[in-house]
Rosetta silent file (secondary structure, phi, psi, omega in degrees, C-alpha in Angstrom):
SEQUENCE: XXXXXXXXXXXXXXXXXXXXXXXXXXXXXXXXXXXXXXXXXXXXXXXXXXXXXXXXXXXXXXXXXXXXXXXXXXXXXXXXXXXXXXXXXXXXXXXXXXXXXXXXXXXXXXXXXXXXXXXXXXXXXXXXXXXXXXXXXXXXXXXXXXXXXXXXXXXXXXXXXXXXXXXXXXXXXXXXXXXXXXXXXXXXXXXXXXXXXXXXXXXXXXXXXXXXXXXXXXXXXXXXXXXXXXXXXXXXXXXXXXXXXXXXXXXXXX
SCORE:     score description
SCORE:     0.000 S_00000001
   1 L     0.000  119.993  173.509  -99.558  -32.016   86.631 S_00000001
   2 L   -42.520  179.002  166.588 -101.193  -32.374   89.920 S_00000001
   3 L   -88.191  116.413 -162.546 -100.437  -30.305   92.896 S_00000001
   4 L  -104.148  120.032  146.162  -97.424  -31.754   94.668 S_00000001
   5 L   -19.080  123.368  152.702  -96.282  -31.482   98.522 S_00000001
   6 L    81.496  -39.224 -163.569  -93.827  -29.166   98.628 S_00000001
   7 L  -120.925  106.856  172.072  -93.405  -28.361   95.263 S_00000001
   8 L   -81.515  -50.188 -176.418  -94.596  -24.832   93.903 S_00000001
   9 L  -126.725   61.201  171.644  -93.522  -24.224   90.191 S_00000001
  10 E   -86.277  131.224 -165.155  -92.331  -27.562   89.455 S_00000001
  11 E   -95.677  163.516  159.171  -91.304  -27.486   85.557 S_00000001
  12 L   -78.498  108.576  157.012  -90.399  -30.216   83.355 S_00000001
  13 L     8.982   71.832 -146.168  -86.714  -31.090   82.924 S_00000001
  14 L  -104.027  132.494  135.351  -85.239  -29.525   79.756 S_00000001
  15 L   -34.630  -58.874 -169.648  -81.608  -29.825   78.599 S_00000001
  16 H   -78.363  -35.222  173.126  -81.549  -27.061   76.572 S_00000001
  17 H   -80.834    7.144  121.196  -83.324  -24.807   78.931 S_00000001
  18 H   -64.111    9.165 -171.720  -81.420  -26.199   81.707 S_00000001
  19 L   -67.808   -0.936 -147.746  -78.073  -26.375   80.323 S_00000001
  20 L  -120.109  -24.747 -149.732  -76.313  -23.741   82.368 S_00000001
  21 L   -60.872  147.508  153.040  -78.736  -23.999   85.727 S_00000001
  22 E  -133.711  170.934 -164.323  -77.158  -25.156   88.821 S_00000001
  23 E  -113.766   91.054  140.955  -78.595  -26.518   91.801 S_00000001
  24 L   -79.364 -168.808 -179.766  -77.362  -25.224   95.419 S_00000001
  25 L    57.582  -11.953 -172.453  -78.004  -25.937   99.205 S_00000001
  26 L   -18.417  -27.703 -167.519  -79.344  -29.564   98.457 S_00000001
  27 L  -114.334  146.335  166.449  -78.071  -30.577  101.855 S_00000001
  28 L    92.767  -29.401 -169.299  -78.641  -29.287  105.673 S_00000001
  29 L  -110.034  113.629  174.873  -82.102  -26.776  104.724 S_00000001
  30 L  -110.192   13.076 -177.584  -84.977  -28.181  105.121 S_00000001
  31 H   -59.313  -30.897 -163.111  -86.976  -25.448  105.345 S_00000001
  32 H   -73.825  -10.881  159.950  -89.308  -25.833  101.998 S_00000001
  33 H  -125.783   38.615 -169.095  -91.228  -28.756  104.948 S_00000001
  34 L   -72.347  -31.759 -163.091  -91.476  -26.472  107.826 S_00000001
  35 L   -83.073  -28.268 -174.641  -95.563  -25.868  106.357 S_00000001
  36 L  -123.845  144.408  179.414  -97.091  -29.792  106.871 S_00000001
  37 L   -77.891   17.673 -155.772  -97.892  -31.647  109.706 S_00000001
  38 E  -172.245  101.499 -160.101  -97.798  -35.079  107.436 S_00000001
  39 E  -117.078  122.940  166.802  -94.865  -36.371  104.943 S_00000001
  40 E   -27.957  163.600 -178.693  -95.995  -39.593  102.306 S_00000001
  41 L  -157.567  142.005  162.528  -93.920  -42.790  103.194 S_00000001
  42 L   -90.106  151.470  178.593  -92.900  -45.730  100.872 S_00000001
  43 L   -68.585  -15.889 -178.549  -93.418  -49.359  103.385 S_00000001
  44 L   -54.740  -41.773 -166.925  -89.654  -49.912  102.722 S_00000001
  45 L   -88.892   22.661  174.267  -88.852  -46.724  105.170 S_00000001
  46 H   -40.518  -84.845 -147.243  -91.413  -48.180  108.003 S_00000001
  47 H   -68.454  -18.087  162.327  -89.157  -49.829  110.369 S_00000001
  48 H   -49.099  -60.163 -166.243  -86.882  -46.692  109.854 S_00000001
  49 H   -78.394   -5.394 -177.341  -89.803  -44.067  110.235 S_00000001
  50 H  -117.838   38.908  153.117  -91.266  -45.938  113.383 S_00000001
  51 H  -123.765  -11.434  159.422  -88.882  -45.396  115.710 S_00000001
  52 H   -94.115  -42.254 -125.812  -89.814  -41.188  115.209 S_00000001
  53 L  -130.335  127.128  150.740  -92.797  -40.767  113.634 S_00000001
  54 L   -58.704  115.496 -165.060  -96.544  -42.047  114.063 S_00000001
  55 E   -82.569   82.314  174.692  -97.134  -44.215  110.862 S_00000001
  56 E  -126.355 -171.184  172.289 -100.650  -44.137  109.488 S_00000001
  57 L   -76.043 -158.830  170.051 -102.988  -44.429  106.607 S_00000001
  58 L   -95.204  156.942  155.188 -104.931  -41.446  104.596 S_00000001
  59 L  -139.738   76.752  143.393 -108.620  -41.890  105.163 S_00000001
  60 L   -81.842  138.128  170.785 -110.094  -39.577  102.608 S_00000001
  61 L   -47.146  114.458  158.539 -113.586  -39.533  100.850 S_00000001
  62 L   121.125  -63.160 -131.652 -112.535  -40.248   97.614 S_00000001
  63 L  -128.081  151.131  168.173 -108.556  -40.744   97.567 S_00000001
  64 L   -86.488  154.609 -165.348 -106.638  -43.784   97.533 S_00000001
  65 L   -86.830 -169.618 -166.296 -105.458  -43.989  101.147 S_00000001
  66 L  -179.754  138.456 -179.802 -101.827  -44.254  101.308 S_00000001
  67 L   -71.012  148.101  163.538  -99.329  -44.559  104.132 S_00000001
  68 E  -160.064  166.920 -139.345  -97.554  -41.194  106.185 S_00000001
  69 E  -127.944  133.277 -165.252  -95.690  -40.482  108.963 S_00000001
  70 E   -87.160  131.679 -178.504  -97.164  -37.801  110.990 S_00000001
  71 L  -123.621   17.274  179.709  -94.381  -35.139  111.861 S_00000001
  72 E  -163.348 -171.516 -174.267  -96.723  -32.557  113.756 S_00000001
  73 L  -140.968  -77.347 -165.588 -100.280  -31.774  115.685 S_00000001
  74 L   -57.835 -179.265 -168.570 -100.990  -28.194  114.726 S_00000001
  75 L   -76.660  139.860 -178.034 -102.107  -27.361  111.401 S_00000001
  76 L    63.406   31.845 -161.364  -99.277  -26.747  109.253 S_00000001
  77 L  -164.218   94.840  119.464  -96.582  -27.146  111.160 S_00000001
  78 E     7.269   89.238 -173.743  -93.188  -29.265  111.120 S_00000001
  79 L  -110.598   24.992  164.207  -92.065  -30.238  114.628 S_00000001
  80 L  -115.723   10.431  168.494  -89.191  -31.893  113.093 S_00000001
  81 E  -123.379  110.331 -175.279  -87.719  -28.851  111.417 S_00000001
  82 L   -68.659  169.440 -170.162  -86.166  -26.001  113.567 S_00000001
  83 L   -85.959    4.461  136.865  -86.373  -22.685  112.523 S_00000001
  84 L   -58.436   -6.115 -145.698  -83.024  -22.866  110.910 S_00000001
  85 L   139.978  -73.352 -174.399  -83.726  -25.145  108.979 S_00000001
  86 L   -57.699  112.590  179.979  -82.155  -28.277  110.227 S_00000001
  87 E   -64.076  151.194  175.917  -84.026  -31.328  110.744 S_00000001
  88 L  -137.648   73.230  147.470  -84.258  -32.314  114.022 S_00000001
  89 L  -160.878 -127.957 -170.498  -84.583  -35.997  114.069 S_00000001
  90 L  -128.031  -58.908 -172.168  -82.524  -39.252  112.739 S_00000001
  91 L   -88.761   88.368 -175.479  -84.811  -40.029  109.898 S_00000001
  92 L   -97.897  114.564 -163.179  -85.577  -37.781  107.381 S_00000001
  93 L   -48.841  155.532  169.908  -88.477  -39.723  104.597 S_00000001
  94 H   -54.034  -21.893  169.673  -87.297  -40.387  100.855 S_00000001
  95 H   -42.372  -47.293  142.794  -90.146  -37.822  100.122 S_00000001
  96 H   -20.216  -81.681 -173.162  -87.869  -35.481  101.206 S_00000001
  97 H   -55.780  -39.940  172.945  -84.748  -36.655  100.257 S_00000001
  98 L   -78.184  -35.591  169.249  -85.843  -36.146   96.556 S_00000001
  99 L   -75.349  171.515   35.835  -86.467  -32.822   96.303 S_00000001
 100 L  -103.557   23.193  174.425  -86.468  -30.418   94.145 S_00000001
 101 E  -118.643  166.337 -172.990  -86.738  -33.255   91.715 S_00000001
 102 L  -178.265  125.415 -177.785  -90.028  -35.496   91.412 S_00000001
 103 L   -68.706  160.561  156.871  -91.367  -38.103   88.148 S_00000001
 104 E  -151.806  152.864 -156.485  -94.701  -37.366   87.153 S_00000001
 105 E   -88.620  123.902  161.932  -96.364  -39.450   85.424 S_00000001
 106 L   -59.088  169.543  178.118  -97.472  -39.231   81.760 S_00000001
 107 L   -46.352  -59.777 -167.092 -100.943  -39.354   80.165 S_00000001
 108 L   -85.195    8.162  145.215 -100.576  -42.918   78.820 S_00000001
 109 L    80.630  -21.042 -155.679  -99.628  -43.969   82.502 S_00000001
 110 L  -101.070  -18.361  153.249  -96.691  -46.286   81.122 S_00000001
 111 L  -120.043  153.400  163.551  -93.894  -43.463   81.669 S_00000001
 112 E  -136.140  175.909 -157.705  -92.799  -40.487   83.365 S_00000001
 113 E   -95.859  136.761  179.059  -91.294  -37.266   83.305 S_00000001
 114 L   -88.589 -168.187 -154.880  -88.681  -35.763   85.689 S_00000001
 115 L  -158.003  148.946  174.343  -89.493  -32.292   87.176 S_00000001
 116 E  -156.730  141.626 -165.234  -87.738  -30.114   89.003 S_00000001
 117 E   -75.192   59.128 -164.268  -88.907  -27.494   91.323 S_00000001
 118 L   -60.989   13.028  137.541  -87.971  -23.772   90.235 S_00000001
 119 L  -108.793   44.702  169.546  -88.916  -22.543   93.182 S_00000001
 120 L   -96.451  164.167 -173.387  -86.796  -23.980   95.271 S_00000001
 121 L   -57.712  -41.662 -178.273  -84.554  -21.756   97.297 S_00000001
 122 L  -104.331   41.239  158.923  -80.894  -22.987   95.767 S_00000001
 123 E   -84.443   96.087  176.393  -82.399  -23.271   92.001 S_00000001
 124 L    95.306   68.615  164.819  -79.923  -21.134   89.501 S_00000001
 125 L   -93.482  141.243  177.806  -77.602  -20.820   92.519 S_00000001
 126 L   -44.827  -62.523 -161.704  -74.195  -18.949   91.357 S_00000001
 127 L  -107.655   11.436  161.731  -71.942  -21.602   92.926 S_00000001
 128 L   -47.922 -171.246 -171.346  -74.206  -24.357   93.100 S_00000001
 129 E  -100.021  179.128  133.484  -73.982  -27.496   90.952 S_00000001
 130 E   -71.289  138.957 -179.488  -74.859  -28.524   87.338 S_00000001
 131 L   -74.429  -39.836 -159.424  -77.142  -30.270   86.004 S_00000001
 132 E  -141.067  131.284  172.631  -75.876  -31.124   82.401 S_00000001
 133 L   -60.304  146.797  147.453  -72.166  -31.142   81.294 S_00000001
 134 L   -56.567    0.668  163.501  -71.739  -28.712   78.120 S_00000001
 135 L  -108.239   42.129  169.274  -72.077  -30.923   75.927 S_00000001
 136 L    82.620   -2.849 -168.882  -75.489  -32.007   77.388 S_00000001
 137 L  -103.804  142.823 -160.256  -74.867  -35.209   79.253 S_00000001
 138 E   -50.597  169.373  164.977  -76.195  -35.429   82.728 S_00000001
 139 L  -103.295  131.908 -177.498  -73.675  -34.573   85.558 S_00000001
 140 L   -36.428  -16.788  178.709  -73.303  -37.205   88.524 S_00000001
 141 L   -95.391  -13.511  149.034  -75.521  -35.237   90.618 S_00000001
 142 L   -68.188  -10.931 -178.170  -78.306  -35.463   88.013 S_00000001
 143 H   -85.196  -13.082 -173.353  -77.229  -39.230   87.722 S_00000001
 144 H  -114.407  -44.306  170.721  -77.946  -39.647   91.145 S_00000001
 145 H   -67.631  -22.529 -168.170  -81.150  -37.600   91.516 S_00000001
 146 H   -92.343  -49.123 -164.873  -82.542  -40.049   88.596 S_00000001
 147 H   -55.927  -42.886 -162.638  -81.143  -43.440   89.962 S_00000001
 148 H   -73.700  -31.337  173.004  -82.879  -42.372   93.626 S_00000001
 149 H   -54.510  -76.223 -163.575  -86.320  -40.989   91.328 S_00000001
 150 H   -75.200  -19.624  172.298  -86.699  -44.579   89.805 S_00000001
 151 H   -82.219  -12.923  131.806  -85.651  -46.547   92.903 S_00000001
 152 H   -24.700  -85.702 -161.763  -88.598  -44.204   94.543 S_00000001
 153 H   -71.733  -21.174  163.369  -90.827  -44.845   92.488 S_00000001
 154 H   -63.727  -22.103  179.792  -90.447  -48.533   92.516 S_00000001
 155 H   -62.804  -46.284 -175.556  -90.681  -48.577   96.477 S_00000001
 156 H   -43.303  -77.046 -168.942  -94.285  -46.190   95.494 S_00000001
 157 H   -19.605  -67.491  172.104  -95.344  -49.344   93.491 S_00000001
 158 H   -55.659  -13.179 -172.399  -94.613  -51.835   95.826 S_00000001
 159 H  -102.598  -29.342  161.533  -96.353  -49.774   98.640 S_00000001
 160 H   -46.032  -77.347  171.037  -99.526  -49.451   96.467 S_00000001
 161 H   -19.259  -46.030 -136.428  -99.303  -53.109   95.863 S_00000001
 162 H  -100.495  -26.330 -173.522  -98.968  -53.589   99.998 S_00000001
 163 H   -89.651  -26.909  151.261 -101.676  -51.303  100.818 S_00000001
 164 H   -46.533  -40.707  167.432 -104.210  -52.868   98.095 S_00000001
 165 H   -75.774  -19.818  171.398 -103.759  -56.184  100.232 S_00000001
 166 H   -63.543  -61.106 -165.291 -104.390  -54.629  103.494 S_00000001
 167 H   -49.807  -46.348 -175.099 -107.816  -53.288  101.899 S_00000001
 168 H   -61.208  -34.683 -178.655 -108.605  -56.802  100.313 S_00000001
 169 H   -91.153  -15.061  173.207 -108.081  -58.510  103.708 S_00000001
 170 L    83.651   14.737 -174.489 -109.996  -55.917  105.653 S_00000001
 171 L  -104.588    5.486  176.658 -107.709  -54.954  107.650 S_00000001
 172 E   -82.770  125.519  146.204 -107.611  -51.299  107.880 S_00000001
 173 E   -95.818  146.272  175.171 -109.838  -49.115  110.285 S_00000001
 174 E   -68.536  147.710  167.247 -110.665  -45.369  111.074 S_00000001
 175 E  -152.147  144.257  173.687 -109.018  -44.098  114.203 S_00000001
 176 E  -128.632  133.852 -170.346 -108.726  -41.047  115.427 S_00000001
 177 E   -76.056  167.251  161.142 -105.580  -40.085  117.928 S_00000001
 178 E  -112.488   93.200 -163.043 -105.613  -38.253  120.629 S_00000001
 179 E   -74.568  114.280  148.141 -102.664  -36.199  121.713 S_00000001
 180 L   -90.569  157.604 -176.456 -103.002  -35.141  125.592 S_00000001
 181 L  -119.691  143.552  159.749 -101.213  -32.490  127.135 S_00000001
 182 L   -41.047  130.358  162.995 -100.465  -31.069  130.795 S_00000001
 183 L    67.580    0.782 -159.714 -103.192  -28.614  131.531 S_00000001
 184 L  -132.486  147.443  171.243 -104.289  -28.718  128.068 S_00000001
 185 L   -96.228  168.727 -168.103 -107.244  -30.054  126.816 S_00000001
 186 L   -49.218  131.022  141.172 -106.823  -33.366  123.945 S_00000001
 187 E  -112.638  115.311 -177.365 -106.114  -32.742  120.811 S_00000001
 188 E   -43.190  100.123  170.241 -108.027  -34.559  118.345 S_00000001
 189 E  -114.509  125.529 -156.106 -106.477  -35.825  115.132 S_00000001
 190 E  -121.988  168.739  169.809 -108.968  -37.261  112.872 S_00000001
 191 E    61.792   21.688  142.270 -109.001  -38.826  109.005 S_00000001
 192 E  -108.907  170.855  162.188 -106.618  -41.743  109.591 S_00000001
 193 E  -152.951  154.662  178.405 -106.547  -45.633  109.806 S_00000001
 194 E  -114.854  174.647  178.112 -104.411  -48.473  111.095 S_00000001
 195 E   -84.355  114.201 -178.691 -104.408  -51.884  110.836 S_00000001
 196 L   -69.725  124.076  174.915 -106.945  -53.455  113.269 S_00000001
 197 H  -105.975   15.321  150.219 -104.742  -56.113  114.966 S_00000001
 198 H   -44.359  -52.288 -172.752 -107.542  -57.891  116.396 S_00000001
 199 H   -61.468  -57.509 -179.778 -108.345  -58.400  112.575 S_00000001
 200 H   -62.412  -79.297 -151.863 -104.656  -59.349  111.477 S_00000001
 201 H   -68.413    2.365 -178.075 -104.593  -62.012  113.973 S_00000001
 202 L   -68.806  -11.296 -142.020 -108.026  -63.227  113.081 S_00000001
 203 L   -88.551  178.485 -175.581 -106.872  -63.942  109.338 S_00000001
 204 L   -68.648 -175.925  169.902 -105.909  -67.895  108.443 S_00000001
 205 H   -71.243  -84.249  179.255 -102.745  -69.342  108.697 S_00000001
 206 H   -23.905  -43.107  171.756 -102.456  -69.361  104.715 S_00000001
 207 H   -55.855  -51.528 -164.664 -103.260  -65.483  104.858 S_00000001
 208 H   -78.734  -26.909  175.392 -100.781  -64.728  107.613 S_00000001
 209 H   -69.689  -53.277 -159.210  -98.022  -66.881  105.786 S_00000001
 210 H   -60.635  -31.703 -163.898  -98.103  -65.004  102.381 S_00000001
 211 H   -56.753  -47.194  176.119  -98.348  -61.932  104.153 S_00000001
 212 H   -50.971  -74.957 -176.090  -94.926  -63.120  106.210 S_00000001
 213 H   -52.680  -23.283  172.204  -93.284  -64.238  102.799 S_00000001
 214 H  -100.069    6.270  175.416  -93.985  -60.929  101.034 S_00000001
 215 L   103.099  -11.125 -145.878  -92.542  -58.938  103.470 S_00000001
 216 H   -81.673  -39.656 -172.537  -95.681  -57.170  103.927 S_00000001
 217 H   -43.854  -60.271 -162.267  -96.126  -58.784  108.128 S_00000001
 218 H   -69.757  -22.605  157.916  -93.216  -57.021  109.177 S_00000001
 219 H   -44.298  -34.222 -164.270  -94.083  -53.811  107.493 S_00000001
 220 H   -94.287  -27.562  174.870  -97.482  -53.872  109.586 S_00000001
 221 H   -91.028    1.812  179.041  -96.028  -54.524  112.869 S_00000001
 222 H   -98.899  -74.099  171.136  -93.384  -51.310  112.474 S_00000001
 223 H    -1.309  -85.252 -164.773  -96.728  -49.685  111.582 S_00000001
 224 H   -56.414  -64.553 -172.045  -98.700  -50.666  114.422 S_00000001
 225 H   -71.875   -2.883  170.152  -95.940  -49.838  117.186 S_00000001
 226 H   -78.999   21.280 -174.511  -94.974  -46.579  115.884 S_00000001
 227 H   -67.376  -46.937  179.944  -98.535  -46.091  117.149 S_00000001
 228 H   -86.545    3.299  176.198  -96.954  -45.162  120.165 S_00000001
 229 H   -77.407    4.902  157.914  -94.934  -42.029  118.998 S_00000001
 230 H   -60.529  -44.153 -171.320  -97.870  -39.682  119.594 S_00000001
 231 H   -45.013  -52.519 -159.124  -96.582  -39.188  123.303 S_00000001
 232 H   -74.033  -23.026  139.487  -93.442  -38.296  121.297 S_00000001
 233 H    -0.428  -60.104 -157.360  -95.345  -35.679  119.078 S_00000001
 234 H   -99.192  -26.295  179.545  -96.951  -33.875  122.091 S_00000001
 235 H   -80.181  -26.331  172.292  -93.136  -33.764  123.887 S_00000001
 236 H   -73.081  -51.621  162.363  -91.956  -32.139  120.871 S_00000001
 237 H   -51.200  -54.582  169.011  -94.915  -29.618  120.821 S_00000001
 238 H   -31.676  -52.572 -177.425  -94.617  -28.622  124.610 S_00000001
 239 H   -65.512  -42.400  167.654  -90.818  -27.637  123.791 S_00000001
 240 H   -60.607  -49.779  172.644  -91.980  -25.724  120.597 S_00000001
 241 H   -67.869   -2.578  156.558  -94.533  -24.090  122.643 S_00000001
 242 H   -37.893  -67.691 -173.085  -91.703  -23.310  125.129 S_00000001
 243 H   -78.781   -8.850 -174.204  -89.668  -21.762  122.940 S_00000001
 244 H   -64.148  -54.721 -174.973  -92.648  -19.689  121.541 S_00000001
 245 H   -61.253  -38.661 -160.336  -93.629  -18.349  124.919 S_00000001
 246 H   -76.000  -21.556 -155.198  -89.804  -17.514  125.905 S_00000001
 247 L  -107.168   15.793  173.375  -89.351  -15.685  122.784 S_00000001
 248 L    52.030   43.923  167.243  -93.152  -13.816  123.651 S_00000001
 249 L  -112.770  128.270 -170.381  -95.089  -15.127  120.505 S_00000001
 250 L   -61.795  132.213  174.702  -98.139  -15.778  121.103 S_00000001
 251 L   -62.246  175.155 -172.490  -99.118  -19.427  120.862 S_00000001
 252 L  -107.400  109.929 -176.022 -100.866  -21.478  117.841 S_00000001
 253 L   -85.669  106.647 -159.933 -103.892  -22.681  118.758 S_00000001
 254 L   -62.023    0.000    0.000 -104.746  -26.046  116.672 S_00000001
């Protein structure tokens, strides 16, 4: 199984060697995404995720790119999770929202498996919940983790789908952001791309219509203006470097 965001020992999903486990903390700790500056996005959560987060692609050598919502500047580092814990913003991604559980995909490509993370923090918690009734049949909160797993991964599909048509139309370019700071010099974030909208409005009528009808337009324009949510990025780092300095820790130099 690849290596998964987030996810350290994720196992497969066993009834019988699950029968007894329970699951606490699910809600309020958010700690397990305190470590990346950069959480995966289905296009469904766009206009959601672009009123926090800068929205871009992947640009790897290699990799297919794929949209995420930038939650930080330094390396490593979460500016939307305090150091309880607690998210600190409105929107927290479906990426999220799913663990400790996560499909993976079989060999033969046409099904997958759930997973669950045994190293998360509330995995075989005493008063936590159950997974499986004693006689084996899921419990509503496994009934619920599966229904949100397959409505996930259909959103994945559909975002594949939306980002294959960007590529075919030509409309994605590298950019690299620039966060400035008071007093500070720019920091340079490299190895994304947006949608050139020079490009977008260059395309036909016919082009710009399907694109409208599949849903895909308005997806691109929540894209493009959360473009401006780097500013809010760099106001969230000053206040983390705030609290760093008050509390005499030396700062993190990207």
């Amino acid at each position: 199984m690849a290596t998964l965001l987030f996810y350290e020992k994720p196992v497969p999903l066993n009834r019988d060697v699950h029968l007894q486990t329970r699951i606490g903390g699910l809600a309020g700790n958010y700690s397990f995404t305190s470590g990346t500056n950069s959480i995966p996005l289905a296009a469904v959560e766009f206009v959601d995720a672009a009123r926090e987060f800068p929205v871009v692609f992947t640009e790897k050598e290699g990799a297919a790119q794929f949209p995420i919502a930038l939650t930080g500047i330094r390396h490593s580092e979460n500016l939307f999770v305090a150091a309880d814990g607690t998210w600190n913003g409105t929107y927290i991604p479906a990426f999220v929202r799913r663990y400790p559980f996560v499909l993976a995909e079989k060999q033969d490509a046409s099904d997958f498996n759930v997973y669950i993370d045994e190293a998360y923090s509330g995995f075989g918690a005493e008063h936590g919940e159950r997974l499986f009734t004693e006689e084996g049949e899921y419990t509503p909160l496994l009934k619920q983790a599966l229904e949100f797993l397959s409505n996930y991964q259909g959103e994945i599909k559909r975002t594949r789908q939306f980002v294959d048509k960007l590529q075919e139309l030509d409309l994605l370019i590298p950019r690299v952001l620039q966060v400035v700071r008071k007093d500070e010099a720019p920091i340079i974030l490299q190895g994304f791309s947006v949608v050139d909208e020079q490009r977008l409005l260059a395309l036909t009528d016919a082009q710009l219509g399907e694109l409208a009808r599949s849903g895909h337009l308005g997806w691109i324009y929540a894209h493009l203006m959360s473009l401006n949510n780097v500013s809010r990025l760099s106001d969230r780092l000053d206040a983390r470097i705030a609290v760093e300095q008050a509390a005499g820790a030396p700062a993190v130099r990207h």
